[in-house]
mmCIF file of N, CA and C in Angstrom:
data_model
loop_
_atom_site.group_PDB
_atom_site.id
_atom_site.type_symbol
_atom_site.label_atom_id
_atom_site.label_comp_id
_atom_site.label_asym_id
_atom_site.label_seq_id
_atom_site.Cartn_x
_atom_site.Cartn_y
_atom_site.Cartn_z
ATOM 1 N N MET C 1 122.947 101.379 131.669
ATOM 2 C CA MET C 1 121.999 100.666 131.780
ATOM 3 C C MET C 1 121.392 99.125 130.785
ATOM 4 N N THR C 2 120.814 98.238 131.170
ATOM 5 C CA THR C 2 120.490 97.283 130.121
ATOM 6 C C THR C 2 119.456 97.172 130.331
ATOM 7 N N TYR C 3 118.583 96.793 128.896
ATOM 8 C CA TYR C 3 117.410 95.905 129.347
ATOM 9 C C TYR C 3 117.268 95.182 128.799
ATOM 10 N N THR C 4 116.340 94.256 129.193
ATOM 11 C CA THR C 4 116.359 92.568 128.171
ATOM 12 C C THR C 4 115.155 92.996 127.280
ATOM 13 N N ILE C 5 114.887 92.062 126.090
ATOM 14 C CA ILE C 5 114.096 91.925 125.342
ATOM 15 C C ILE C 5 112.668 91.939 125.949
ATOM 16 N N LYS C 6 112.367 91.250 126.765
ATOM 17 C CA LYS C 6 110.795 91.657 127.315
ATOM 18 C C LYS C 6 110.801 92.647 127.739
ATOM 19 N N GLU C 7 110.836 93.217 128.254
ATOM 20 C CA GLU C 7 111.655 95.433 129.227
ATOM 21 C C GLU C 7 111.483 95.940 128.021
ATOM 22 N N VAL C 8 112.169 96.090 126.692
ATOM 23 C CA VAL C 8 112.191 96.605 125.419
ATOM 24 C C VAL C 8 110.877 96.477 124.899
ATOM 25 N N ALA C 9 110.415 95.165 124.928
ATOM 26 C CA ALA C 9 108.962 94.992 124.570
ATOM 27 C C ALA C 9 108.109 95.458 125.180
ATOM 28 N N ASP C 10 108.096 95.628 126.551
ATOM 29 C CA ASP C 10 107.297 96.243 127.089
ATOM 30 C C ASP C 10 107.394 98.098 127.148
ATOM 31 N N LYS C 11 108.429 98.588 127.016
ATOM 32 C CA LYS C 11 109.004 99.939 126.631
ATOM 33 C C LYS C 11 108.258 100.147 125.561
ATOM 34 N N VAL C 12 108.307 99.730 124.659
ATOM 35 C CA VAL C 12 108.270 100.201 122.853
ATOM 36 C C VAL C 12 106.549 99.771 122.579
ATOM 37 N N GLY C 13 105.944 98.810 123.022
ATOM 38 C CA GLY C 13 104.701 98.600 122.954
ATOM 39 C C GLY C 13 104.867 97.014 121.832
ATOM 40 N N LEU C 14 105.401 97.010 121.581
ATOM 41 C CA LEU C 14 106.141 95.750 120.685
ATOM 42 C C LEU C 14 106.025 94.325 121.616
ATOM 43 N N SER C 15 105.897 92.992 120.541
ATOM 44 C CA SER C 15 106.166 92.241 121.038
ATOM 45 C C SER C 15 107.748 91.294 121.214
ATOM 46 N N ALA C 16 108.083 90.754 121.930
ATOM 47 C CA ALA C 16 109.061 90.166 121.848
ATOM 48 C C ALA C 16 109.640 89.649 120.472
ATOM 49 N N TYR C 17 108.187 88.544 120.602
ATOM 50 C CA TYR C 17 108.705 87.929 118.982
ATOM 51 C C TYR C 17 108.864 88.877 117.698
ATOM 52 N N THR C 18 108.358 90.217 117.988
ATOM 53 C CA THR C 18 108.510 91.256 116.937
ATOM 54 C C THR C 18 110.163 91.436 117.123
ATOM 55 N N LEU C 19 110.018 91.964 118.306
ATOM 56 C CA LEU C 19 111.836 92.160 117.835
ATOM 57 C C LEU C 19 112.624 91.158 117.613
ATOM 58 N N ARG C 20 112.391 89.733 117.608
ATOM 59 C CA ARG C 20 113.165 88.818 117.518
ATOM 60 C C ARG C 20 112.914 89.327 116.048
ATOM 61 N N PHE C 21 111.865 88.926 115.411
ATOM 62 C CA PHE C 21 111.745 89.423 114.242
ATOM 63 C C PHE C 21 112.374 90.115 113.410
ATOM 64 N N TYR C 22 112.521 91.762 114.027
ATOM 65 C CA TYR C 22 113.330 92.893 113.512
ATOM 66 C C TYR C 22 114.493 92.098 113.370
ATOM 67 N N ASP C 23 115.572 91.918 114.607
ATOM 68 C CA ASP C 23 116.813 91.437 114.090
ATOM 69 C C ASP C 23 116.992 90.596 113.044
ATOM 70 N N LYS C 24 116.113 89.040 113.026
ATOM 71 C CA LYS C 24 116.308 88.443 112.115
ATOM 72 C C LYS C 24 116.850 89.069 110.510
ATOM 73 N N GLN C 25 115.385 90.112 110.594
ATOM 74 C CA GLN C 25 115.685 90.867 109.731
ATOM 75 C C GLN C 25 116.681 91.573 109.240
ATOM 76 N N GLY C 26 117.662 91.810 109.762
ATOM 77 C CA GLY C 26 118.768 93.055 110.315
ATOM 78 C C GLY C 26 118.422 94.026 110.519
ATOM 79 N N LEU C 27 118.216 94.687 111.055
ATOM 80 C CA LEU C 27 117.525 95.958 111.745
ATOM 81 C C LEU C 27 118.156 96.236 112.431
ATOM 82 N N LEU C 28 118.193 95.253 114.048
ATOM 83 C CA LEU C 28 119.108 95.461 114.802
ATOM 84 C C LEU C 28 120.323 95.091 114.918
ATOM 85 N N PRO C 29 121.428 95.525 113.815
ATOM 86 C CA PRO C 29 122.527 95.128 114.070
ATOM 87 C C PRO C 29 123.172 95.299 115.392
ATOM 88 N N PHE C 30 122.460 97.046 116.113
ATOM 89 C CA PHE C 30 123.423 97.807 116.957
ATOM 90 C C PHE C 30 123.487 97.116 118.784
ATOM 91 N N VAL C 31 122.224 95.788 118.126
ATOM 92 C CA VAL C 31 121.733 95.549 119.864
ATOM 93 C C VAL C 31 123.349 94.345 119.853
ATOM 94 N N SER C 32 123.588 94.864 121.221
ATOM 95 C CA SER C 32 124.790 93.617 121.565
ATOM 96 C C SER C 32 124.526 92.711 122.535
ATOM 97 N N ARG C 33 125.636 91.507 122.763
ATOM 98 C CA ARG C 33 124.423 90.387 123.254
ATOM 99 C C ARG C 33 125.620 90.491 124.520
ATOM 100 N N ASN C 34 125.105 90.057 125.595
ATOM 101 C CA ASN C 34 125.637 89.642 127.152
ATOM 102 C C ASN C 34 126.194 88.583 126.721
ATOM 103 N N GLU C 35 127.344 88.239 127.827
ATOM 104 C CA GLU C 35 128.029 87.108 127.820
ATOM 105 C C GLU C 35 127.002 85.135 127.898
ATOM 106 N N SER C 36 126.368 85.422 128.560
ATOM 107 C CA SER C 36 125.075 84.606 127.963
ATOM 108 C C SER C 36 124.592 84.337 126.562
ATOM 109 N N GLY C 37 124.678 85.323 125.852
ATOM 110 C CA GLY C 37 124.192 85.656 124.891
ATOM 111 C C GLY C 37 122.955 86.353 124.285
ATOM 112 N N TYR C 38 122.047 86.624 125.538
ATOM 113 C CA TYR C 38 120.823 87.550 125.328
ATOM 114 C C TYR C 38 121.016 88.727 125.036
ATOM 115 N N ARG C 39 120.371 89.240 124.231
ATOM 116 C CA ARG C 39 120.533 90.584 123.576
ATOM 117 C C ARG C 39 120.473 91.734 125.419
ATOM 118 N N ALA C 40 121.207 92.696 124.239
ATOM 119 C CA ALA C 40 121.478 93.466 125.951
ATOM 120 C C ALA C 40 121.021 94.851 125.436
ATOM 121 N N PHE C 41 119.961 95.339 125.370
ATOM 122 C CA PHE C 41 119.545 96.588 124.694
ATOM 123 C C PHE C 41 119.971 97.879 125.986
ATOM 124 N N THR C 42 120.760 98.832 125.469
ATOM 125 C CA THR C 42 120.823 99.935 125.711
ATOM 126 C C THR C 42 119.904 101.119 125.532
ATOM 127 N N ASP C 43 119.931 102.224 126.304
ATOM 128 C CA ASP C 43 119.009 104.189 125.915
ATOM 129 C C ASP C 43 119.473 103.933 124.512
ATOM 130 N N GLY C 44 120.513 104.392 124.123
ATOM 131 C CA GLY C 44 120.913 104.183 122.751
ATOM 132 C C GLY C 44 120.312 103.612 121.978
ATOM 133 N N ASP C 45 120.084 102.423 122.112
ATOM 134 C CA ASP C 45 119.483 101.331 121.004
ATOM 135 C C ASP C 45 118.007 101.557 120.827
ATOM 136 N N LEU C 46 117.506 101.736 122.225
ATOM 137 C CA LEU C 46 116.104 102.488 122.499
ATOM 138 C C LEU C 46 115.767 103.615 121.922
ATOM 139 N N HIS C 47 116.801 104.191 121.328
ATOM 140 C CA HIS C 47 116.356 105.502 120.670
ATOM 141 C C HIS C 47 116.726 105.277 118.781
ATOM 142 N N LEU C 48 117.472 104.153 119.068
ATOM 143 C CA LEU C 48 117.058 103.826 117.134
ATOM 144 C C LEU C 48 115.977 102.955 117.062
ATOM 145 N N LEU C 49 115.459 102.035 118.155
ATOM 146 C CA LEU C 49 113.959 101.198 117.839
ATOM 147 C C LEU C 49 113.453 101.933 117.433
ATOM 148 N N HIS C 50 113.184 103.137 118.611
ATOM 149 C CA HIS C 50 112.099 104.296 118.360
ATOM 150 C C HIS C 50 112.565 104.400 116.625
ATOM 151 N N THR C 51 113.541 104.809 116.944
ATOM 152 C CA THR C 51 113.253 105.684 114.910
ATOM 153 C C THR C 51 112.766 104.103 113.835
ATOM 154 N N ILE C 52 113.059 102.773 113.868
ATOM 155 C CA ILE C 52 112.490 101.964 113.434
ATOM 156 C C ILE C 52 111.124 101.936 113.360
ATOM 157 N N ILE C 53 110.550 101.917 114.925
ATOM 158 C CA ILE C 53 108.769 101.740 114.662
ATOM 159 C C ILE C 53 108.399 103.188 113.679
ATOM 160 N N CYS C 54 108.397 103.738 113.896
ATOM 161 C CA CYS C 54 108.404 105.388 113.142
ATOM 162 C C CYS C 54 108.265 104.885 111.843
ATOM 163 N N LEU C 55 109.406 104.124 111.321
ATOM 164 C CA LEU C 55 109.289 104.375 109.823
ATOM 165 C C LEU C 55 108.665 103.009 109.859
ATOM 166 N N LYS C 56 108.136 102.142 110.087
ATOM 167 C CA LYS C 56 107.571 100.869 110.331
ATOM 168 C C LYS C 56 105.916 101.404 110.537
ATOM 169 N N ASN C 57 105.543 102.389 111.114
ATOM 170 C CA ASN C 57 104.363 102.552 111.781
ATOM 171 C C ASN C 57 104.370 103.640 110.319
ATOM 172 N N THR C 58 105.141 104.120 109.545
ATOM 173 C CA THR C 58 104.702 104.997 108.674
ATOM 174 C C THR C 58 104.746 104.453 107.250
ATOM 175 N N GLY C 59 104.700 103.039 107.473
ATOM 176 C CA GLY C 59 104.832 102.347 106.002
ATOM 177 C C GLY C 59 106.231 102.329 104.941
ATOM 178 N N MET C 60 107.060 102.227 106.117
ATOM 179 C CA MET C 60 108.287 102.027 105.084
ATOM 180 C C MET C 60 108.323 100.616 105.088
ATOM 181 N N ALA C 61 108.871 99.951 103.907
ATOM 182 C CA ALA C 61 109.032 98.672 103.658
ATOM 183 C C ALA C 61 110.324 98.008 104.629
ATOM 184 N N ILE C 62 110.775 97.131 104.978
ATOM 185 C CA ILE C 62 111.564 96.437 106.025
ATOM 186 C C ILE C 62 113.123 96.346 105.518
ATOM 187 N N SER C 63 112.535 95.842 103.801
ATOM 188 C CA SER C 63 114.267 96.553 103.264
ATOM 189 C C SER C 63 114.497 97.651 103.226
ATOM 190 N N ALA C 64 113.813 98.480 103.272
ATOM 191 C CA ALA C 64 114.138 100.142 103.354
ATOM 192 C C ALA C 64 114.431 100.820 104.645
ATOM 193 N N ILE C 65 114.228 100.119 105.850
ATOM 194 C CA ILE C 65 114.237 100.276 107.135
ATOM 195 C C ILE C 65 116.236 99.668 107.348
ATOM 196 N N ARG C 66 116.212 98.065 107.209
ATOM 197 C CA ARG C 66 117.123 97.629 106.591
ATOM 198 C C ARG C 66 118.310 98.649 105.823
ATOM 199 N N GLN C 67 118.266 99.599 104.841
ATOM 200 C CA GLN C 67 119.242 100.210 104.311
ATOM 201 C C GLN C 67 119.336 100.941 104.955
ATOM 202 N N TYR C 68 118.172 101.622 105.717
ATOM 203 C CA TYR C 68 118.628 102.793 106.439
ATOM 204 C C TYR C 68 119.566 102.557 107.832
ATOM 205 N N ILE C 69 119.260 101.446 107.939
ATOM 206 C CA ILE C 69 120.253 100.625 109.014
ATOM 207 C C ILE C 69 121.779 100.299 109.231
ATOM 208 N N SER C 70 121.640 100.512 107.880
ATOM 209 C CA SER C 70 123.366 100.107 107.443
ATOM 210 C C SER C 70 123.533 101.382 106.953
ATOM 211 N N TYR C 71 123.333 102.149 107.167
ATOM 212 C CA TYR C 71 123.810 103.615 106.514
ATOM 213 C C TYR C 71 123.993 103.776 108.037
ATOM 214 N N VAL C 72 123.291 103.923 109.139
ATOM 215 C CA VAL C 72 123.157 104.585 110.261
ATOM 216 C C VAL C 72 124.684 103.651 110.542
ATOM 217 N N MET C 73 124.732 102.276 110.129
ATOM 218 C CA MET C 73 125.558 102.022 110.848
ATOM 219 C C MET C 73 127.252 102.359 110.239
ATOM 220 N N ALA C 74 126.776 102.431 109.385
ATOM 221 C CA ALA C 74 127.621 102.712 108.171
ATOM 222 C C ALA C 74 128.801 104.453 108.932
ATOM 223 N N GLY C 75 128.342 105.127 109.219
ATOM 224 C CA GLY C 75 128.827 106.404 110.346
ATOM 225 C C GLY C 75 128.277 107.667 109.541
ATOM 226 N N PRO C 76 129.295 108.692 109.992
ATOM 227 C CA PRO C 76 128.485 110.089 109.313
ATOM 228 C C PRO C 76 128.715 109.993 108.007
ATOM 229 N N GLN C 77 129.690 109.435 107.394
ATOM 230 C CA GLN C 77 130.181 109.615 105.746
ATOM 231 C C GLN C 77 128.562 108.919 105.302
ATOM 232 N N SER C 78 127.619 108.717 105.838
ATOM 233 C CA SER C 78 126.463 107.885 104.645
ATOM 234 C C SER C 78 125.009 109.209 105.152
ATOM 235 N N ILE C 79 125.422 110.253 105.514
ATOM 236 C CA ILE C 79 124.564 110.919 105.952
ATOM 237 C C ILE C 79 123.896 111.804 105.028
ATOM 238 N N ALA C 80 124.511 111.815 103.758
ATOM 239 C CA ALA C 80 123.556 112.115 102.339
ATOM 240 C C ALA C 80 122.717 111.099 101.666
ATOM 241 N N GLN C 81 123.102 109.477 102.089
ATOM 242 C CA GLN C 81 121.871 108.460 102.022
ATOM 243 C C GLN C 81 120.481 108.381 102.887
ATOM 244 N N ARG C 82 121.246 109.038 103.946
ATOM 245 C CA ARG C 82 120.591 108.545 104.994
ATOM 246 C C ARG C 82 119.192 110.592 104.289
ATOM 247 N N ARG C 83 119.885 110.882 104.632
ATOM 248 C CA ARG C 83 118.749 112.174 103.975
ATOM 249 C C ARG C 83 118.076 111.649 103.031
ATOM 250 N N GLU C 84 118.591 111.732 101.808
ATOM 251 C CA GLU C 84 117.625 111.070 100.398
ATOM 252 C C GLU C 84 116.455 109.927 100.848
ATOM 253 N N LEU C 85 117.256 108.986 101.521
ATOM 254 C CA LEU C 85 115.979 107.863 101.840
ATOM 255 C C LEU C 85 115.172 108.832 102.414
ATOM 256 N N LEU C 86 115.463 109.204 103.834
ATOM 257 C CA LEU C 86 114.071 109.618 104.629
ATOM 258 C C LEU C 86 113.765 110.989 103.873
ATOM 259 N N THR C 87 114.059 111.739 103.014
ATOM 260 C CA THR C 87 112.959 112.757 102.110
ATOM 261 C C THR C 87 112.226 111.869 101.182
ATOM 262 N N THR C 88 112.685 110.864 100.402
ATOM 263 C CA THR C 88 111.706 110.214 99.949
ATOM 264 C C THR C 88 110.442 109.443 100.218
ATOM 265 N N HIS C 89 111.102 108.943 101.998
ATOM 266 C CA HIS C 89 109.949 108.299 102.411
ATOM 267 C C HIS C 89 108.929 109.832 102.817
ATOM 268 N N ARG C 90 109.601 110.577 103.454
ATOM 269 C CA ARG C 90 108.577 111.604 103.695
ATOM 270 C C ARG C 90 107.887 111.799 102.815
ATOM 271 N N ASN C 91 107.888 112.461 102.108
ATOM 272 C CA ASN C 91 107.113 112.405 100.452
ATOM 273 C C ASN C 91 106.518 111.378 100.915
ATOM 274 N N ALA C 92 106.121 109.938 100.957
ATOM 275 C CA ALA C 92 105.577 109.065 100.438
ATOM 276 C C ALA C 92 104.694 109.407 101.748
ATOM 277 N N ILE C 93 104.880 109.414 102.891
ATOM 278 C CA ILE C 93 103.683 109.867 103.658
ATOM 279 C C ILE C 93 103.346 111.272 103.969
ATOM 280 N N LEU C 94 103.342 112.206 103.099
ATOM 281 C CA LEU C 94 102.868 113.435 103.108
ATOM 282 C C LEU C 94 101.818 113.431 101.529
ATOM 283 N N ALA C 95 102.205 112.691 100.779
ATOM 284 C CA ALA C 95 101.203 111.799 99.717
ATOM 285 C C ALA C 95 99.968 110.899 100.257
ATOM 286 N N GLN C 96 100.351 110.203 101.284
ATOM 287 C CA GLN C 96 99.248 109.388 101.824
ATOM 288 C C GLN C 96 98.508 110.329 102.894
ATOM 289 N N GLN C 97 99.494 111.055 103.413
ATOM 290 C CA GLN C 97 98.031 111.938 104.273
ATOM 291 C C GLN C 97 97.362 112.939 103.240
ATOM 292 N N ALA C 98 97.556 113.172 102.277
ATOM 293 C CA ALA C 98 96.938 113.939 101.738
ATOM 294 C C ALA C 98 96.028 112.648 101.379
ATOM 295 N N GLN C 99 96.167 112.211 100.801
ATOM 296 C CA GLN C 99 95.133 110.975 100.545
ATOM 297 C C GLN C 99 94.333 110.462 101.390
ATOM 298 N N VAL C 100 94.086 110.375 103.235
ATOM 299 C CA VAL C 100 93.666 110.389 103.916
ATOM 300 C C VAL C 100 92.716 111.512 104.055
ATOM 301 N N MET C 101 93.530 112.811 104.136
ATOM 302 C CA MET C 101 92.522 114.227 104.772
ATOM 303 C C MET C 101 91.330 113.524 103.233
ATOM 304 N N LYS C 102 91.772 113.540 102.230
ATOM 305 C CA LYS C 102 90.768 113.318 100.678
ATOM 306 C C LYS C 102 89.273 112.424 101.198
ATOM 307 N N ASN C 103 89.980 111.465 102.056
ATOM 308 C CA ASN C 103 89.045 110.556 102.298
ATOM 309 C C ASN C 103 88.130 110.905 103.272
ATOM 310 N N LEU C 104 88.822 111.999 104.098
ATOM 311 C CA LEU C 104 88.207 112.118 105.325
ATOM 312 C C LEU C 104 87.397 112.913 105.131
ATOM 313 N N LYS C 105 87.538 114.268 104.021
ATOM 314 C CA LYS C 105 86.375 114.796 103.985
ATOM 315 C C LYS C 105 85.070 114.145 103.201
ATOM 316 N N GLU C 106 85.584 112.920 102.202
ATOM 317 C CA GLU C 106 84.261 112.116 101.968
ATOM 318 C C GLU C 106 83.497 112.040 102.855
ATOM 319 N N VAL C 107 84.518 111.104 103.873
ATOM 320 C CA VAL C 107 83.828 110.404 105.255
ATOM 321 C C VAL C 107 82.672 112.196 106.322
ATOM 322 N N ASP C 108 83.515 113.407 106.251
ATOM 323 C CA ASP C 108 82.708 113.700 107.035
ATOM 324 C C ASP C 108 81.404 114.345 105.677
ATOM 325 N N TYR C 109 81.554 114.456 104.935
ATOM 326 C CA TYR C 109 80.362 114.767 103.712
ATOM 327 C C TYR C 109 79.400 114.162 104.352
ATOM 328 N N LYS C 110 79.317 113.001 104.161
ATOM 329 C CA LYS C 110 78.765 111.768 104.641
ATOM 330 C C LYS C 110 78.057 112.060 106.005
ATOM 331 N N LEU C 111 79.074 112.102 106.492
ATOM 332 C CA LEU C 111 78.449 112.112 108.208
ATOM 333 C C LEU C 111 77.427 113.491 108.423
ATOM 334 N N ASN C 112 77.743 114.374 108.022
ATOM 335 C CA ASN C 112 76.821 115.858 107.749
ATOM 336 C C ASN C 112 75.605 115.310 106.993
ATOM 337 N N LEU C 113 75.698 115.043 106.188
ATOM 338 C CA LEU C 113 74.718 114.777 104.948
ATOM 339 C C LEU C 113 73.817 113.917 106.162
ATOM 340 N N TYR C 114 74.261 112.711 106.599
ATOM 341 C CA TYR C 114 73.476 111.374 107.859
ATOM 342 C C TYR C 114 73.015 112.559 109.280
ATOM 343 N N SER C 115 73.804 113.760 109.392
ATOM 344 C CA SER C 115 73.724 114.396 110.551
ATOM 345 C C SER C 115 71.858 115.604 110.228
ATOM 346 N N ASP C 116 72.046 116.136 109.049
ATOM 347 C CA ASP C 116 71.401 116.809 108.318
ATOM 348 C C ASP C 116 69.734 116.038 109.181
ATOM 349 N N PRO C 117 68.792 117.196 109.706
ATOM 350 C CA PRO C 117 67.516 116.798 109.934
ATOM 351 C C PRO C 117 66.766 116.548 108.430
ATOM 352 N N HIS C 118 67.212 116.377 107.455
ATOM 353 C CA HIS C 118 66.405 115.974 106.484
ATOM 354 C C HIS C 118 66.657 115.042 105.438
ATOM 355 N N ALA C 119 67.685 114.217 106.697
ATOM 356 C CA ALA C 119 69.084 113.270 105.957
ATOM 357 C C ALA C 119 67.870 112.095 104.647
ATOM 358 N N ARG C 120 66.821 111.789 105.268
ATOM 359 C CA ARG C 120 65.726 110.949 104.540
ATOM 360 C C ARG C 120 65.677 111.468 103.351
ATOM 361 N N GLU C 121 64.650 112.608 103.261
ATOM 362 C CA GLU C 121 64.628 113.355 102.164
ATOM 363 C C GLU C 121 66.224 113.185 100.653
ATOM 364 N N LEU C 122 67.066 113.864 101.858
ATOM 365 C CA LEU C 122 68.549 114.059 100.879
ATOM 366 C C LEU C 122 69.006 112.613 100.484
ATOM 367 N N VAL C 123 68.922 111.938 101.031
ATOM 368 C CA VAL C 123 69.188 110.421 100.646
ATOM 369 C C VAL C 123 68.555 110.110 99.407
ATOM 370 N N GLN C 124 66.854 109.628 99.745
ATOM 371 C CA GLN C 124 66.072 109.382 98.922
ATOM 372 C C GLN C 124 66.421 110.288 97.016
ATOM 373 N N GLU C 125 66.393 111.835 96.948
ATOM 374 C CA GLU C 125 66.862 112.755 96.069
ATOM 375 C C GLU C 125 67.958 111.875 95.695
ATOM 376 N N GLU C 126 69.489 111.700 96.490
ATOM 377 C CA GLU C 126 70.529 110.693 95.865
ATOM 378 C C GLU C 126 69.812 109.498 94.779
ATOM 379 N N ILE C 127 69.332 108.840 95.668
ATOM 380 C CA ILE C 127 68.777 107.809 95.055
ATOM 381 C C ILE C 127 67.742 107.839 93.729
ATOM 382 N N ALA C 128 67.117 109.157 93.927
ATOM 383 C CA ALA C 128 66.858 109.419 92.171
ATOM 384 C C ALA C 128 67.172 109.906 91.423
ATOM 385 N N GLN C 129 68.286 110.690 91.940
ATOM 386 C CA GLN C 129 69.048 110.869 90.270
ATOM 387 C C GLN C 129 70.187 110.040 90.267
ATOM 388 N N VAL C 130 70.924 109.021 90.886
ATOM 389 C CA VAL C 130 71.361 107.781 89.990
ATOM 390 C C VAL C 130 70.049 106.767 89.601
ATOM 391 N N LYS C 131 69.133 106.773 89.817
ATOM 392 C CA LYS C 131 67.830 105.723 89.466
ATOM 393 C C LYS C 131 67.423 106.558 87.645
ATOM 394 N N SER C 132 67.356 107.473 87.766
ATOM 395 C CA SER C 132 67.076 107.882 86.554
ATOM 396 C C SER C 132 68.606 108.029 85.519
ATOM 397 N N GLU C 133 70.205 108.435 85.944
ATOM 398 C CA GLU C 133 71.348 108.115 85.370
ATOM 399 C C GLU C 133 71.074 106.293 84.821
ATOM 400 N N LYS C 134 70.762 105.694 85.468
ATOM 401 C CA LYS C 134 70.852 104.592 85.430
ATOM 402 C C LYS C 134 70.009 104.508 84.172
ATOM 403 N N GLN C 135 68.418 104.701 84.516
ATOM 404 C CA GLN C 135 67.360 104.697 83.319
ATOM 405 C C GLN C 135 68.342 105.457 81.826
ATOM 406 N N ALA C 136 68.301 106.409 82.304
ATOM 407 C CA ALA C 136 68.786 107.321 80.991
ATOM 408 C C ALA C 136 69.814 106.475 80.054
ATOM 409 N N LEU C 137 70.484 105.980 80.956
ATOM 410 C CA LEU C 137 71.369 104.768 79.931
ATOM 411 C C LEU C 137 71.296 103.594 79.818
ATOM 412 N N GLY C 138 70.192 103.080 79.995
ATOM 413 C CA GLY C 138 69.585 101.997 79.648
ATOM 414 C C GLY C 138 70.299 101.231 80.762
ATOM 415 N N LEU C 139 70.327 101.214 81.750
ATOM 416 C CA LEU C 139 71.088 100.533 82.654
ATOM 417 C C LEU C 139 69.979 99.529 83.695
ATOM 418 N N ALA C 140 69.830 98.583 84.370
ATOM 419 C CA ALA C 140 69.264 98.187 85.626
ATOM 420 C C ALA C 140 69.162 98.737 86.269
ATOM 421 N N ASP C 141 68.348 99.067 86.915
ATOM 422 C CA ASP C 141 68.156 99.359 88.820
ATOM 423 C C ASP C 141 69.018 98.835 90.037
ATOM 424 N N PRO C 142 69.593 98.778 90.152
ATOM 425 C CA PRO C 142 70.226 98.136 91.601
ATOM 426 C C PRO C 142 69.869 98.744 93.199
ATOM 427 N N PHE C 143 69.009 99.716 93.252
ATOM 428 C CA PHE C 143 68.184 99.874 94.432
ATOM 429 C C PHE C 143 66.994 99.113 94.402
ATOM 430 N N PRO C 144 67.117 98.148 95.509
ATOM 431 C CA PRO C 144 65.384 97.676 95.446
ATOM 432 C C PRO C 144 64.904 98.287 96.253
ATOM 433 N N VAL C 145 65.154 99.764 97.085
ATOM 434 C CA VAL C 145 64.468 100.919 97.597
ATOM 435 C C VAL C 145 63.600 101.719 97.031
ATOM 436 N N THR C 146 62.133 101.447 97.183
ATOM 437 C CA THR C 146 61.138 102.420 96.199
ATOM 438 C C THR C 146 60.533 103.335 96.643
ATOM 439 N N GLU C 147 60.893 103.580 98.025
ATOM 440 C CA GLU C 147 60.139 104.862 99.149
ATOM 441 C C GLU C 147 60.131 105.994 98.462
#
């Protein structure tokens, strides 16, 4: 069974424009064209497209995805290169994930602070500490709040 670009766009949640862009960027060399010259996607193409979307969604650059696809098109002799490229990307994802978790902890800290029954007093204490620090260093007070 084959699928049109519109059908594939609906299946994978991308626009036909994005799929055409990916094709122009060299990411879809595995997609054949039918006798009328239209792209004819197969189920196997959808699997590779799913990988491309995954790589893009996790921050891989188009140029690196193009390299990965060229390894795929080269066949089994490129397995080591594919593994190396994906390992490097995985490590980047893990570093990004660690940074997101660190940021999430800060957001959770602030949410807990603002959910505390004594939030007003706690925030006033924070402001007082900052004002005191600024004053001790001879810096201007940036907080107009005087409560």
